[in-house]
């Protein structure tokens, strides 16, 4: 059964390549979308076949409790990922309206799954998005956007994901009002309101709503460098677990912009505080520091450090120290190479104190066959150390993939 599923998955992947290649003569003319005056359509298709050597991301010394435990061991599998998307744009010189839909599907092919238990990991996500953005000639900015997702799995991310396993709906809507002035936006002011709603199918006690108001002020004192001040206030309200309800505020300021022809810098610092109904409150400093060096031959090297906090799912909050390094180079006009690595130290608060070290690295090579068609491959490693004083364990995962993307 597993070998047949694997063969079927490989065939599906090859069919995707053939179908995309067959439409190359038409797609070369549609690299900026299918246009009808101010209206345009932007379809895309991403598909990948990846090998994951620890699909449940269990500890390296994992042992099942009994014969019915899932998993029975550190288990590997091949996974077919398909992600088509389409966006509709309506564009004027001062106005943009956009609606889009994206489909995400993971299908486990049963490489190391004689009892077909990995079928429970098969997942489909739906994402709907909309945007209205008006920028008046005299500097007024008004806009709104909304992103609504129905998720069965969390997609690949460079950030540590603190989540509950199981189906979830997530809605994030925001609106903003602002003003900009000067040929290079020498003065930029914006205020925004954001509403975030999370609903869990299996863990409805963690359903919550967040309401946030934030603002930003940028004032350029050199042509490409600005003073920045940011701040916000928020309320997080859980449906059932009132102990996690909180009010929070944060503020930070600093510099950002291009400081020389080849260097882009961001350096900001500040403070965050959150008051919870029960247990530990937050009071900690914030930091964003990043330096990007741009070299000839379209090469970029970025290094940075961040210190921030996030609301946690089963305790009050967690605080993160993160250092990261990113490298990209475009060879000629067709071959792109990239590499990324990061270390995150995540410290969780009471009532469930613990800490997790999360290390990851990935490399990718992508080749552009024609203007709209890309094929490539990559490798990623993830390593997590979990420590709550009673339990100390490590988990490691290696992922290799080949991927194909058509972008119009």
Coordinates of C-alpha atoms in Angstrom, one line a residue:
X1 CA 0.0 0.0 0.0
X2 CA 2.8 2.5 0.9
X3 CA 4.8 1.8 -2.2
X4 CA 1.7 2.3 -4.5
X5 CA 0.9 5.5 -2.7
X6 CA 4.4 6.7 -3.2
X7 CA 4.4 5.8 -7.0
X8 CA 1.0 7.6 -7.4
X9 CA 2.4 10.7 -5.6
X10 CA 5.4 10.8 -7.9
X11 CA 3.2 10.5 -10.9
X12 CA 1.0 13.3 -9.7
X13 CA 4.1 15.5 -9.2
X14 CA 5.4 14.7 -12.7
X15 CA 2.0 15.5 -14.2
X16 CA 2.1 18.9 -12.6
X17 CA 5.4 19.6 -14.2
X18 CA 4.1 18.5 -17.7
X19 CA 1.0 20.6 -17.4
X20 CA 2.9 23.7 -16.4
X21 CA 5.5 23.2 -19.1
X22 CA 2.7 22.7 -21.7
X23 CA 1.4 26.2 -21.1
X24 CA 4.7 28.0 -21.4
X25 CA 4.1 29.8 -24.7
X26 CA 1.0 31.5 -23.3
X27 CA 2.3 32.2 -19.8
X28 CA 5.3 34.1 -21.1
X29 CA 2.9 36.9 -22.1
X30 CA 1.2 36.9 -18.7
X31 CA 4.0 37.5 -16.3
X32 CA 2.3 40.6 -14.9
X33 CA -1.1 39.0 -14.7
X34 CA -3.9 38.7 -17.1
X35 CA -4.9 42.3 -17.7
X36 CA -8.1 44.1 -18.7
X37 CA -7.3 47.7 -18.3
X38 CA -7.3 48.5 -14.6
X39 CA -8.3 44.9 -13.8
X40 CA -5.9 42.0 -13.6
X41 CA -5.9 38.4 -12.6
X42 CA -2.8 36.7 -11.0
X43 CA -2.9 32.9 -10.8
X44 CA -0.1 30.8 -9.4
X45 CA 0.7 27.2 -8.7
X46 CA 3.3 25.8 -6.2
X47 CA 3.8 22.1 -5.7
X48 CA 6.5 20.2 -3.9
X49 CA 7.5 16.6 -3.0
X50 CA 9.4 16.5 0.3
X51 CA 10.9 13.8 2.5
X52 CA 10.4 14.3 6.3
X53 CA 12.4 12.0 8.6
X54 CA 10.3 12.8 11.7
X55 CA 6.8 13.6 10.7
X56 CA 5.5 13.9 14.3
X57 CA 8.6 15.9 15.5
X58 CA 8.8 13.6 18.5
X59 CA 11.9 13.5 20.8
X60 CA 15.0 11.6 19.7
X61 CA 14.5 9.0 22.5
X62 CA 10.8 8.6 21.9
X63 CA 9.2 5.3 23.0
X64 CA 5.4 4.6 22.6
X65 CA 3.4 3.9 25.8
X66 CA 1.5 1.0 24.2
X67 CA 0.7 -0.7 20.9
X68 CA -2.0 1.8 20.2
X69 CA 0.1 4.8 20.7
X70 CA 0.6 7.2 17.7
X71 CA 3.3 7.2 16.6
X72 CA 5.0 3.9 17.3
X73 CA 8.5 5.2 16.6
X74 CA 10.3 8.1 14.9
X75 CA 8.5 7.8 11.5
X76 CA 9.4 9.2 8.1
X77 CA 7.3 9.8 5.0
X78 CA 7.1 11.4 1.6
X79 CA 4.6 14.3 1.5
X80 CA 3.0 15.8 -1.6
X81 CA 2.3 19.5 -1.2
X82 CA 0.0 21.4 -3.6
X83 CA -0.7 25.1 -3.3
X84 CA -2.6 26.9 -6.0
X85 CA -3.7 30.5 -5.6
X86 CA -5.4 33.3 -7.4
X87 CA -5.6 37.1 -6.9
X88 CA -7.9 39.7 -8.5
X89 CA -6.6 43.3 -8.6
X90 CA -8.3 46.5 -9.4
X91 CA -5.7 49.3 -9.7
X92 CA -5.9 53.0 -10.1
X93 CA -3.0 55.5 -9.5
X94 CA -4.3 56.2 -6.0
X95 CA -6.5 53.2 -5.2
X96 CA -5.9 49.4 -5.0
X97 CA -8.6 46.8 -4.4
X98 CA -7.5 43.1 -4.1
X99 CA -9.2 39.8 -3.3
X100 CA -7.5 36.5 -3.2
X101 CA -7.8 32.8 -2.4
X102 CA -5.1 30.3 -1.6
X103 CA -5.5 26.5 -1.2
X104 CA -2.9 24.5 0.7
X105 CA -2.8 20.7 0.8
X106 CA -0.4 18.1 2.3
X107 CA -0.9 14.4 1.4
X108 CA 1.3 11.8 3.1
X109 CA 2.2 9.0 0.7
X110 CA 2.8 6.2 3.2
X111 CA 6.5 5.5 2.8
X112 CA 7.0 4.4 6.4
X113 CA 3.4 3.8 7.4
X114 CA 2.2 0.2 7.0
X115 CA -1.0 0.9 9.0
X116 CA -1.8 4.1 7.1
X117 CA -1.8 6.2 10.3
X118 CA -0.1 9.1 8.5
X119 CA -3.4 9.6 6.7
X120 CA -4.5 11.5 9.8
X121 CA -1.8 14.1 9.0
X122 CA -3.3 14.8 5.6
X123 CA -4.4 18.4 5.8
X124 CA -6.1 21.1 3.8
X125 CA -6.0 24.9 4.5
X126 CA -8.1 27.6 2.8
X127 CA -7.1 31.3 3.0
X128 CA -9.3 34.2 1.8
X129 CA -7.9 37.7 1.7
X130 CA -9.1 41.2 0.8
X131 CA -7.5 44.6 0.7
X132 CA -8.7 48.2 0.1
X133 CA -6.0 50.9 0.0
X134 CA -6.4 54.5 -0.9
X135 CA -3.6 57.0 -1.1
X136 CA -4.7 60.5 -1.9
X137 CA -2.5 63.0 -3.8
X138 CA -2.4 65.3 -0.8
X139 CA -1.0 62.6 1.5
X140 CA -4.1 61.0 3.1
X141 CA -3.9 57.2 3.6
X142 CA -7.0 55.1 4.3
X143 CA -7.2 51.3 4.1
X144 CA -8.5 48.0 5.4
X145 CA -7.7 44.4 4.9
X146 CA -8.9 41.0 6.2
X147 CA -7.4 37.5 6.1
X148 CA -9.5 34.5 7.0
X149 CA -8.1 31.0 7.2
X150 CA -9.5 27.6 7.8
X151 CA -6.5 25.5 8.9
X152 CA -5.9 21.9 9.5
X153 CA -2.1 22.3 9.7
X154 CA 0.5 25.0 10.3
X155 CA 2.5 25.8 7.2
X156 CA 6.2 26.2 7.1
X157 CA 7.5 29.3 9.0
X158 CA 10.8 30.8 10.0
X159 CA 9.3 31.6 13.4
X160 CA 8.8 29.3 16.4
X161 CA 5.1 28.2 16.3
X162 CA 3.4 27.8 19.7
X163 CA 0.2 26.2 18.7
X164 CA -2.5 23.6 19.5
X165 CA -2.8 20.6 17.2
X166 CA -6.1 20.4 15.5
X167 CA -8.4 22.3 13.2
X168 CA -8.6 26.0 13.7
X169 CA -10.2 29.1 12.0
X170 CA -8.2 32.3 12.2
X171 CA -9.4 35.8 11.2
X172 CA -7.3 38.9 11.2
X173 CA -8.9 42.2 10.1
X174 CA -7.4 45.6 10.3
X175 CA -8.1 49.2 9.2
X176 CA -5.8 52.2 9.2
X177 CA -5.7 56.0 8.7
X178 CA -2.6 58.0 8.1
X179 CA -0.8 60.8 6.4
X180 CA 2.5 61.1 4.4
X181 CA 4.3 64.2 3.2
X182 CA 7.3 64.9 1.1
X183 CA 8.9 63.4 -2.0
X184 CA 10.4 60.5 -0.1
X185 CA 7.6 60.2 2.6
X186 CA 9.7 62.5 4.8
X187 CA 6.9 62.5 7.3
X188 CA 4.8 59.3 7.8
X189 CA 2.1 58.9 10.4
X190 CA -0.3 56.0 10.6
X191 CA -2.7 54.6 13.2
X192 CA -4.4 51.2 12.9
X193 CA -6.9 48.9 14.6
X194 CA -6.7 45.1 14.4
X195 CA -9.1 42.4 15.5
X196 CA -7.8 38.8 15.7
X197 CA -10.2 35.9 16.3
X198 CA -9.0 32.3 16.9
X199 CA -11.5 29.4 17.1
X200 CA -10.5 25.8 17.7
X201 CA -12.6 22.8 16.7
X202 CA -11.1 20.4 19.3
X203 CA -10.0 22.8 22.1
X204 CA -12.8 25.4 22.3
X205 CA -11.7 26.4 25.8
X206 CA -8.7 28.2 24.0
X207 CA -11.0 30.3 21.7
X208 CA -10.0 33.9 22.0
X209 CA -10.3 37.4 20.5
X210 CA -7.6 40.0 20.5
X211 CA -8.2 43.7 19.9
X212 CA -5.2 46.0 19.2
X213 CA -4.6 49.7 18.5
X214 CA -1.1 50.7 17.3
X215 CA 0.6 53.7 15.7
X216 CA 3.8 54.5 13.9
X217 CA 5.7 57.8 13.2
X218 CA 8.6 58.0 10.8
X219 CA 10.6 61.2 10.3
X220 CA 13.4 61.3 7.7
X221 CA 16.4 63.3 8.7
X222 CA 18.6 62.0 5.8
X223 CA 17.4 61.1 2.3
X224 CA 17.1 57.4 3.1
X225 CA 17.2 57.2 6.9
X226 CA 14.4 57.8 9.4
X227 CA 13.7 58.2 13.0
X228 CA 11.0 55.8 14.0
X229 CA 8.6 55.6 16.9
X230 CA 6.0 52.8 17.3
X231 CA 3.6 51.8 20.0
X232 CA 0.4 49.9 20.7
X233 CA -2.2 48.8 23.2
X234 CA -4.2 45.5 23.2
X235 CA -6.8 43.4 24.9
X236 CA -6.8 39.5 24.7
X237 CA -10.0 37.8 25.9
X238 CA -10.4 34.0 26.1
X239 CA -13.9 32.5 25.9
X240 CA -13.4 30.1 28.9
X241 CA -10.0 30.4 30.5
X242 CA -10.3 33.9 32.1
X243 CA -6.9 33.4 33.8
X244 CA -5.2 34.1 30.5
X245 CA -7.2 37.3 29.8
X246 CA -4.8 40.2 29.5
X247 CA -4.3 43.9 28.6
X248 CA -0.9 44.8 27.1
X249 CA 1.0 47.8 25.8
X250 CA 4.3 48.3 24.1
X251 CA 6.5 51.1 22.7
X252 CA 9.8 51.2 20.9
X253 CA 11.8 53.6 18.8
X254 CA 15.0 54.0 16.8
X255 CA 16.5 54.3 13.4
X256 CA 15.8 52.5 10.1
X257 CA 16.9 53.0 6.5
X258 CA 19.7 52.9 4.0
X259 CA 22.8 54.4 5.7
X260 CA 25.2 53.9 2.8
X261 CA 25.0 52.7 -0.8
X262 CA 25.4 49.1 0.3
X263 CA 24.1 49.0 3.9
X264 CA 20.5 49.0 5.2
X265 CA 20.1 49.2 9.0
X266 CA 17.3 48.9 11.5
X267 CA 17.9 49.4 15.2
X268 CA 15.0 49.9 17.7
X269 CA 14.5 49.3 21.4
X270 CA 11.6 49.6 23.8
X271 CA 9.5 48.1 26.5
X272 CA 6.4 45.8 26.7
X273 CA 4.1 45.1 29.6
X274 CA 1.0 42.8 30.0
X275 CA -1.3 42.4 33.0
X276 CA -3.0 39.0 33.3
X277 CA -6.0 38.0 35.3
X278 CA -3.9 35.4 37.2
X279 CA -0.3 34.2 37.6
X280 CA 2.7 36.0 36.1
X281 CA 2.5 39.4 34.5
X282 CA 4.9 40.6 31.7
X283 CA 7.4 43.5 31.9
X284 CA 10.3 43.2 29.6
X285 CA 12.4 45.1 27.0
X286 CA 12.1 44.8 23.2
X287 CA 14.8 45.0 20.6
X288 CA 15.1 44.9 16.8
X289 CA 18.5 45.1 15.2
X290 CA 19.2 44.1 11.6
X291 CA 22.0 44.9 9.1
X292 CA 21.8 44.1 5.4
X293 CA 24.8 44.3 3.1
X294 CA 24.2 44.5 -0.6
X295 CA 27.1 43.3 -2.8
X296 CA 27.6 43.3 -6.6
X297 CA 26.2 40.4 -8.6
X298 CA 22.8 40.7 -6.8
X299 CA 24.1 39.3 -3.5
X300 CA 22.6 40.1 -0.1
X301 CA 23.7 39.1 3.4
X302 CA 21.4 39.9 6.4
X303 CA 22.1 39.4 10.1
X304 CA 19.8 40.4 12.9
X305 CA 18.7 40.0 16.5
X306 CA 15.2 40.3 18.0
X307 CA 13.8 40.2 21.5
X308 CA 10.0 40.1 21.7
X309 CA 7.0 38.4 23.4
X310 CA 4.0 36.5 22.2
X311 CA 0.7 35.4 23.9
X312 CA 1.0 31.7 24.5
X313 CA -1.7 29.0 23.9
X314 CA -1.5 27.1 27.3
X315 CA 0.2 29.6 29.6
X316 CA 0.3 33.4 29.9
X317 CA 3.1 34.3 27.4
X318 CA 6.5 33.5 26.2
X319 CA 9.6 35.7 25.6
X320 CA 12.0 35.1 22.7
X321 CA 15.6 35.9 22.0
X322 CA 16.3 35.3 18.3
X323 CA 19.4 35.6 16.2
X324 CA 19.3 34.9 12.5
X325 CA 21.4 35.1 9.4
X326 CA 20.2 35.1 5.8
X327 CA 22.1 34.9 2.5
X328 CA 20.8 35.2 -1.1
X329 CA 22.5 35.4 -4.5
X330 CA 21.2 35.6 -8.0
X331 CA 23.5 34.1 -10.5
X332 CA 22.9 35.7 -13.9
X333 CA 19.2 36.1 -14.2
X334 CA 18.0 32.5 -13.7
X335 CA 19.6 30.8 -10.8
X336 CA 18.8 31.9 -7.2
X337 CA 20.6 30.4 -4.2
X338 CA 19.6 31.2 -0.6
X339 CA 20.4 30.1 2.9
X340 CA 18.9 30.9 6.3
X341 CA 19.7 30.0 9.9
X342 CA 18.3 31.0 13.2
X343 CA 18.4 30.3 17.0
X344 CA 15.5 31.1 19.2
X345 CA 15.4 30.8 23.0
X346 CA 11.8 30.8 24.1
X347 CA 11.1 31.3 27.8
X348 CA 7.5 30.4 28.9
X349 CA 5.8 32.0 31.9
X350 CA 3.7 30.6 34.7
X351 CA 1.5 28.7 35.2
X352 CA 3.4 26.3 33.0
X353 CA 7.0 27.5 33.0
X354 CA 9.4 25.9 30.7
X355 CA 11.9 26.9 28.0
X356 CA 12.5 25.7 24.5
X357 CA 15.6 26.2 22.3
X358 CA 14.6 26.1 18.6
X359 CA 17.4 26.0 16.0
X360 CA 16.8 25.8 12.3
X361 CA 18.7 26.1 9.1
X362 CA 17.8 25.7 5.4
X363 CA 19.3 26.1 1.9
X364 CA 17.5 26.3 -1.4
X365 CA 18.4 26.5 -5.1
X366 CA 15.8 27.7 -7.6
X367 CA 16.2 27.8 -11.4
X368 CA 14.0 29.9 -13.6
X369 CA 13.2 28.0 -16.8
X370 CA 11.1 30.7 -18.4
X371 CA 10.0 34.0 -17.0
X372 CA 7.0 32.4 -15.1
X373 CA 8.3 28.9 -14.3
X374 CA 10.7 28.0 -11.5
X375 CA 12.0 24.6 -10.3
X376 CA 14.3 23.9 -7.4
X377 CA 15.2 21.9 -4.4
X378 CA 16.2 22.4 -0.8
X379 CA 17.1 21.0 2.6
X380 CA 15.9 22.1 6.1
X381 CA 16.9 21.0 9.6
X382 CA 15.0 21.7 12.8
X383 CA 16.2 21.0 16.3
X384 CA 14.2 21.7 19.5
X385 CA 15.3 21.3 23.1
X386 CA 12.4 21.1 25.6
X387 CA 13.0 21.6 29.4
X388 CA 10.4 22.1 32.1
X389 CA 12.7 21.0 35.0
X390 CA 10.9 17.6 35.1
X391 CA 11.4 16.6 31.5
X392 CA 14.3 17.4 29.3
X393 CA 14.3 16.1 25.7
X394 CA 15.4 17.0 22.2
X395 CA 13.7 16.6 18.9
X396 CA 15.3 16.7 15.4
X397 CA 13.8 16.8 12.0
X398 CA 15.4 16.7 8.5
X399 CA 13.4 17.7 5.4
X400 CA 14.5 17.5 1.8
X401 CA 12.3 18.6 -1.1
X402 CA 12.0 19.4 -4.7
X403 CA 9.6 22.1 -5.8
X404 CA 8.0 23.6 -8.8
X405 CA 6.3 27.0 -9.1
X406 CA 4.3 28.8 -11.9
X407 CA 3.8 32.5 -11.2
X408 CA 1.8 34.8 -13.4

